[in-house]
PDB file of C-alpha atoms in Angstrom:
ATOM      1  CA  UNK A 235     100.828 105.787  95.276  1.00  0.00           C
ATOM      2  CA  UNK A 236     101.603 102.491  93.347  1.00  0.00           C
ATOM      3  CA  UNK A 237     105.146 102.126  92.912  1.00  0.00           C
ATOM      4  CA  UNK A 238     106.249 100.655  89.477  1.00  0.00           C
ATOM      5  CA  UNK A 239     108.430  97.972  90.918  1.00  0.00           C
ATOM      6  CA  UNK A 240     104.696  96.769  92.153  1.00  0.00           C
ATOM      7  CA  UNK A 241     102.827  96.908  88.813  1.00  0.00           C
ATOM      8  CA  UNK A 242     104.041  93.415  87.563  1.00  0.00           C
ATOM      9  CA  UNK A 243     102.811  91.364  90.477  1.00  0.00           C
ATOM     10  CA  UNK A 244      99.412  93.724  90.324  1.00  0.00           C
ATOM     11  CA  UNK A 245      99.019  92.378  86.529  1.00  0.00           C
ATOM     12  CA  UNK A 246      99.526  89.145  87.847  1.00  0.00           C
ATOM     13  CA  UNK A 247      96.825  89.635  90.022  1.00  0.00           C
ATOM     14  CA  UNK A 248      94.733  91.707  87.770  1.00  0.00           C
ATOM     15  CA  UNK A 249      94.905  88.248  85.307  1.00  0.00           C
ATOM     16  CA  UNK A 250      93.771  86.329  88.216  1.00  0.00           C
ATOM     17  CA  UNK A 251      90.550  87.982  89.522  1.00  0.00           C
ATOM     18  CA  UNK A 252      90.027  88.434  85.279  1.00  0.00           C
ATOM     19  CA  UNK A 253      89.958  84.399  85.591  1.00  0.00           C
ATOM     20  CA  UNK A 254      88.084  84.162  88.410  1.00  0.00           C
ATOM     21  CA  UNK A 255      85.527  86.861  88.947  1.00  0.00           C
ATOM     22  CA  UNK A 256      83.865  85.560  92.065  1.00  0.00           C
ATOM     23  CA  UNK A 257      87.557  85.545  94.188  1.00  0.00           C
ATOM     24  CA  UNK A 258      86.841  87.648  97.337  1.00  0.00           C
ATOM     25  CA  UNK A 259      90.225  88.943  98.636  1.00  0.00           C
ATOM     26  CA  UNK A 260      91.046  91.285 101.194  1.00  0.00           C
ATOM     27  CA  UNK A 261      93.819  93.995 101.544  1.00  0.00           C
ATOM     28  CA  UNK A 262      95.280  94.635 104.172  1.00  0.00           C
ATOM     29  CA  UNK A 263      97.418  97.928 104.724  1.00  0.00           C
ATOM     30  CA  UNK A 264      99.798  98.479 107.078  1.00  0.00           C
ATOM     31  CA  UNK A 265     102.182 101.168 108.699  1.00  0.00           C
ATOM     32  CA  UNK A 266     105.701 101.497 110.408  1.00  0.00           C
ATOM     33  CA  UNK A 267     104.703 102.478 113.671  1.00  0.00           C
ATOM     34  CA  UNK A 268     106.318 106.578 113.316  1.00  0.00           C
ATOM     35  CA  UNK A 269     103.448 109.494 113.932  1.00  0.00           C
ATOM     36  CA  UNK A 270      99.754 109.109 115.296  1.00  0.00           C
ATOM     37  CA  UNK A 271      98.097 105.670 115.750  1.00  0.00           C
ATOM     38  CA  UNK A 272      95.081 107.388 114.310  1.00  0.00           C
ATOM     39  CA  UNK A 273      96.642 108.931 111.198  1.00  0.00           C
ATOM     40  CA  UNK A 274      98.546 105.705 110.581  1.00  0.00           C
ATOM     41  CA  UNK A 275      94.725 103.632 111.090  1.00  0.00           C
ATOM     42  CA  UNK A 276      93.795 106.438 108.317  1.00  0.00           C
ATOM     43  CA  UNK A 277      96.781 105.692 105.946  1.00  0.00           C
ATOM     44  CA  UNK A 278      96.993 102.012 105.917  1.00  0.00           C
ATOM     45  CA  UNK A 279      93.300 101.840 104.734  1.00  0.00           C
ATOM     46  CA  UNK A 280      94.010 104.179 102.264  1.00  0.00           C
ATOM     47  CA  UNK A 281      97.168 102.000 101.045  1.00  0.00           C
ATOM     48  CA  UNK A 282      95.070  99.069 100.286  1.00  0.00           C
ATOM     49  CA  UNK A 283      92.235 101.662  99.129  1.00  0.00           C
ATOM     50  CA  UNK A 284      94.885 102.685  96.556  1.00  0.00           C
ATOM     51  CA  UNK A 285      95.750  98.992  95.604  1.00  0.00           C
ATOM     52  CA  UNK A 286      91.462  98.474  94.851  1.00  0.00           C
ATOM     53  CA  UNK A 287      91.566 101.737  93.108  1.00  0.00           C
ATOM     54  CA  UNK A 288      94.755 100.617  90.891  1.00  0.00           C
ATOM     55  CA  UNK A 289      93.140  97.637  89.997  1.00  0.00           C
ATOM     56  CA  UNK A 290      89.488  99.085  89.201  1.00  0.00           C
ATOM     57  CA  UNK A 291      90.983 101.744  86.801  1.00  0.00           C
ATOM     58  CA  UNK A 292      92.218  98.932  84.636  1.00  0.00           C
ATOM     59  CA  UNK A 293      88.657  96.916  84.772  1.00  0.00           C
ATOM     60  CA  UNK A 294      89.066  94.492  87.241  1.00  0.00           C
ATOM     61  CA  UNK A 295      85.629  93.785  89.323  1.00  0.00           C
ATOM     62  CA  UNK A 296      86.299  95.024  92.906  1.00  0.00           C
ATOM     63  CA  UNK A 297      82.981  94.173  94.042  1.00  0.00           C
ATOM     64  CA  UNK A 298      84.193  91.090  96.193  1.00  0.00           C
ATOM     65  CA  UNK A 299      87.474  93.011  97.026  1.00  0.00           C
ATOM     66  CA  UNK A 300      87.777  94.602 100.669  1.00  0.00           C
ATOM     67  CA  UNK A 301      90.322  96.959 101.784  1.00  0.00           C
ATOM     68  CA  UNK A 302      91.496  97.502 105.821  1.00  0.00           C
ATOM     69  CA  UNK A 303      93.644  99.184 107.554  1.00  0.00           C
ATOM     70  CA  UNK A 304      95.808  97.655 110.404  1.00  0.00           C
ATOM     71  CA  UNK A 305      98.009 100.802 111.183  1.00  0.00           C
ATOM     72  CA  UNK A 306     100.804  99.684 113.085  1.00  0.00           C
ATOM     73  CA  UNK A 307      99.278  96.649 115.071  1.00  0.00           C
ATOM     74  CA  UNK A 308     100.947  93.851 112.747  1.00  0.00           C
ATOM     75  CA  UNK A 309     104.411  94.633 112.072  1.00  0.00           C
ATOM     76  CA  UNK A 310     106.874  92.223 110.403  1.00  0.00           C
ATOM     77  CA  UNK A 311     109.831  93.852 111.048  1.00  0.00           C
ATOM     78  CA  UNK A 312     111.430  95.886 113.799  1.00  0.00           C
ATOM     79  CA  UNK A 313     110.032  99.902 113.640  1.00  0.00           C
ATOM     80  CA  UNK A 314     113.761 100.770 115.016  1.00  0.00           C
ATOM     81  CA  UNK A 315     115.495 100.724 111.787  1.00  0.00           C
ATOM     82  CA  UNK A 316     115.215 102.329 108.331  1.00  0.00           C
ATOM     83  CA  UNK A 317     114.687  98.967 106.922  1.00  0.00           C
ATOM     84  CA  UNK A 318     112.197  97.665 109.112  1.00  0.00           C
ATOM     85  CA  UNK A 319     110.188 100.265 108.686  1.00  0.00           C
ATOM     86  CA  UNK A 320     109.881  99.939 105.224  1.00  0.00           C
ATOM     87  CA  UNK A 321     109.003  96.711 105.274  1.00  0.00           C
ATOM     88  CA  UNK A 322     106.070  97.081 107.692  1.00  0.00           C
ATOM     89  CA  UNK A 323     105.016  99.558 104.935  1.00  0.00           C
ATOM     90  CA  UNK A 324     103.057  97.158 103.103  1.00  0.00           C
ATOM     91  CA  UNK A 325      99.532  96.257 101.220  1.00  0.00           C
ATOM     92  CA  UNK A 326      98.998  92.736 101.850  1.00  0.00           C
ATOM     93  CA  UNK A 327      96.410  90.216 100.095  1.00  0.00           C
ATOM     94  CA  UNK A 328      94.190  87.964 101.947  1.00  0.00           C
ATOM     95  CA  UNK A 329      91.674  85.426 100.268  1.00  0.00           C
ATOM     96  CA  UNK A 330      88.759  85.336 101.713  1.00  0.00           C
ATOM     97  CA  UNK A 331      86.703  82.387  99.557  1.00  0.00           C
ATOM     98  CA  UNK A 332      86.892  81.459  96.452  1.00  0.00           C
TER      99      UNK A 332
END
C-alpha cells in the first residue's frame, strides 16, 4: 500500500516523468531483515511493483520504469530496533538514463 504521507513526493514525480517521458528510473524495494529471505525477495519487488502501479493508475508512462526487489541485502539502518526497521522499509528511485 501507498501511504498518504508518500503521495506528495509521488506527484512530484508523477510531474516529472509527465515532463520527460523518455526518463528510465528504477525502483528499488527493500525489507527490514524480520521473516524469510525469500518472502522478503517477494515483498520488496512487490513494494516498488506497488509504487509503478500507483503511478500508472494516474497515467504516467511506466514503460521505461523498472521495479526490483533487494529484500534485506541493503539496509540503511540497524534491523535491531523498531526504528531501523522501518526505515529499511523503503521504495527507493534510481535513474537509469535520461
Amino acid at each position: 500500500k501507498i501511504r498518504p504521507e508518500s503521495e506528495a513526493l509521488l506527484n512530484e514525480l508523477l510531474g516529472l516523468l509527465q515532463q520527460n517521458p523518455k526518463l528510465k528510473l528504477e525502483f528499488s524495494g527493500h525489507t527490514d531483515a524480520d521473516g524469510d529471505e525469500a518472502a522478503n525477495l517477494s515483498l520488496s519487488k512487490k513494494r516498488a511493483e506497488a509504487v509503478i502501479a500507483w503511478l500508472k493508475g494516474r497515467k504516467a508512462a511506466v514503460d521505461n520504469l523498472v521495479a526490483k526487489g533487494y529484500g534485506e541485502s541493503k539496509p540503511i539502518a540497524s534491523n535491531k530496533t523498531a526504528e531501523g526497521k522501518e526505515l529499511n522499509r523503503r521504495v527507493e528511485i534510481k535513474v537509469l538514463t535520461e
